[in-house]
Amino acid sequence: MDPRVAIFISGRGSNMNALLEAEKQSRLKGRIEVIISNNPDAQGLDVAHYYHKKTYVFRHENYKSREEHEKAIIRILKKHEITHIVLAGYMRIISEVLINKYPNKIINIHPSLLPAFPGLHAQKKALDYGVRVAGCTVHLVTKDVDAGPILVQKTVPVYSNDTEETLSARILEQEHIAIVEATNLLLEGKFRIKGRRVIFEEDE
Ligand code: GRF
């Protein structure tokens, strides 16, 4: 069976858009089955409908705990026989309830070269720190936030006249490439995890 992917979003959804476009152009090694948002006003939901994708909104405010919220999501993932999850701008920390159902089958994109600048406002933190190279990371999701084994990283230069906006835009361009590359690596699954490292079969 072809891998069946769920994409989780919370807002704009431009990384999801990059994946939908890749699928449309037959550049994705699996099928995007559903889009899940915790935010009913996420702009990305309109984009998903444009691509005729099924969307589900699970407002976290409606659940009494993170676990209950995730259990409700898991029921839908099961219904659609989802095999892999891509967190593409999903602004919720996910717990072991969901992670344990999909061990090493969930990836997340973060707009910094991890382990530098985890958490929110990564691009501003990079700029304020004064780094000369910034970028993005796609990593497997483990229980520690922004800390799982790394699948793909892309770098961009930082210029003296950069603002948070200009740097974020430069990084975002690379995110759209990285998310497709990493999703395909995840779906192919030709790697194993050794400590923190992702070891690709072709390198062994
Ligand atoms: C991206 O910068 C992503 O790295 C971060 O949140 C942003 C989401 O953007 N986790 P979009 O919703 O994919 O446009």
mmCIF file of N, CA, C and O and ligand atoms in Angstrom, residues 12-15 88-89 109-111 123 175, ligand 1:
data_model
loop_
_atom_site.group_PDB
_atom_site.id
_atom_site.type_symbol
_atom_site.label_atom_id
_atom_site.label_comp_id
_atom_site.label_asym_id
_atom_site.label_seq_id
_atom_site.Cartn_x
_atom_site.Cartn_y
_atom_site.Cartn_z
ATOM 1 N N ARG A 12 -0.955 29.660 7.894
ATOM 2 C CA ARG A 12 -0.835 29.976 6.461
ATOM 3 C C ARG A 12 -0.798 28.753 5.561
ATOM 4 O O ARG A 12 -1.375 28.723 4.484
ATOM 5 N N GLY A 13 -0.038 27.753 5.951
ATOM 6 C CA GLY A 13 -0.030 26.502 5.187
ATOM 7 C C GLY A 13 0.820 26.507 3.931
ATOM 8 O O GLY A 13 0.586 25.724 3.006
ATOM 9 N N SER A 14 1.864 27.349 3.896
ATOM 10 C CA SER A 14 2.668 27.377 2.663
ATOM 11 C C SER A 14 3.529 26.118 2.518
ATOM 12 O O SER A 14 3.792 25.666 1.396
ATOM 13 N N ASN A 15 3.957 25.529 3.623
ATOM 14 C CA ASN A 15 4.705 24.258 3.513
ATOM 15 C C ASN A 15 3.785 23.133 3.055
ATOM 16 O O ASN A 15 4.182 22.297 2.237
ATOM 17 N N ALA A 88 3.455 20.681 9.558
ATOM 18 C CA ALA A 88 3.898 21.770 8.676
ATOM 19 C C ALA A 88 3.335 23.083 9.229
ATOM 20 O O ALA A 88 2.282 23.540 8.801
ATOM 21 N N GLY A 89 4.043 23.628 10.209
ATOM 22 C CA GLY A 89 3.536 24.845 10.843
ATOM 23 C C GLY A 89 2.416 24.547 11.809
ATOM 24 O O GLY A 89 1.486 25.335 11.961
ATOM 25 N N ILE A 109 8.840 20.618 10.637
ATOM 26 C CA ILE A 109 9.769 21.595 10.046
ATOM 27 C C ILE A 109 9.934 22.770 10.995
ATOM 28 O O ILE A 109 8.961 23.243 11.590
ATOM 29 N N HIS A 110 11.183 23.193 11.135
ATOM 30 C CA HIS A 110 11.497 24.294 12.052
ATOM 31 C C HIS A 110 12.394 25.303 11.320
ATOM 32 O O HIS A 110 13.361 24.905 10.658
ATOM 33 N N PRO A 111 12.090 26.612 11.469
ATOM 34 C CA PRO A 111 12.841 27.612 10.691
ATOM 35 C C PRO A 111 14.157 28.058 11.317
ATOM 36 O O PRO A 111 14.427 29.244 11.446
ATOM 37 N N GLN A 123 13.587 32.787 13.695
ATOM 38 C CA GLN A 123 14.298 33.664 12.752
ATOM 39 C C GLN A 123 14.771 34.939 13.459
ATOM 40 O O GLN A 123 15.884 35.424 13.217
ATOM 41 N N GLU A 175 12.522 26.177 3.086
ATOM 42 C CA GLU A 175 11.610 25.256 3.786
ATOM 43 C C GLU A 175 10.779 24.475 2.777
ATOM 44 O O GLU A 175 10.549 23.272 2.932
HETATM 45 C C1 GRF B 1 7.232 27.849 9.065
HETATM 46 O O1 GRF B 1 8.232 28.813 9.174
HETATM 47 C C2 GRF B 1 7.605 26.575 9.822
HETATM 48 O O2 GRF B 1 8.966 26.317 9.780
HETATM 49 C C3 GRF B 1 7.179 26.929 11.220
HETATM 50 O O3 GRF B 1 5.975 27.630 11.063
HETATM 51 C C4 GRF B 1 5.953 28.266 9.775
HETATM 52 C C5 GRF B 1 4.734 27.770 9.080
HETATM 53 O O4 GRF B 1 4.534 28.369 7.836
HETATM 54 N N1 GRF B 1 7.090 25.729 12.026
HETATM 55 P P1 GRF B 1 3.437 27.795 6.847
HETATM 56 O O5 GRF B 1 2.130 27.686 7.640
HETATM 57 O O6 GRF B 1 3.894 26.462 6.343
HETATM 58 O O7 GRF B 1 3.335 28.815 5.750
#
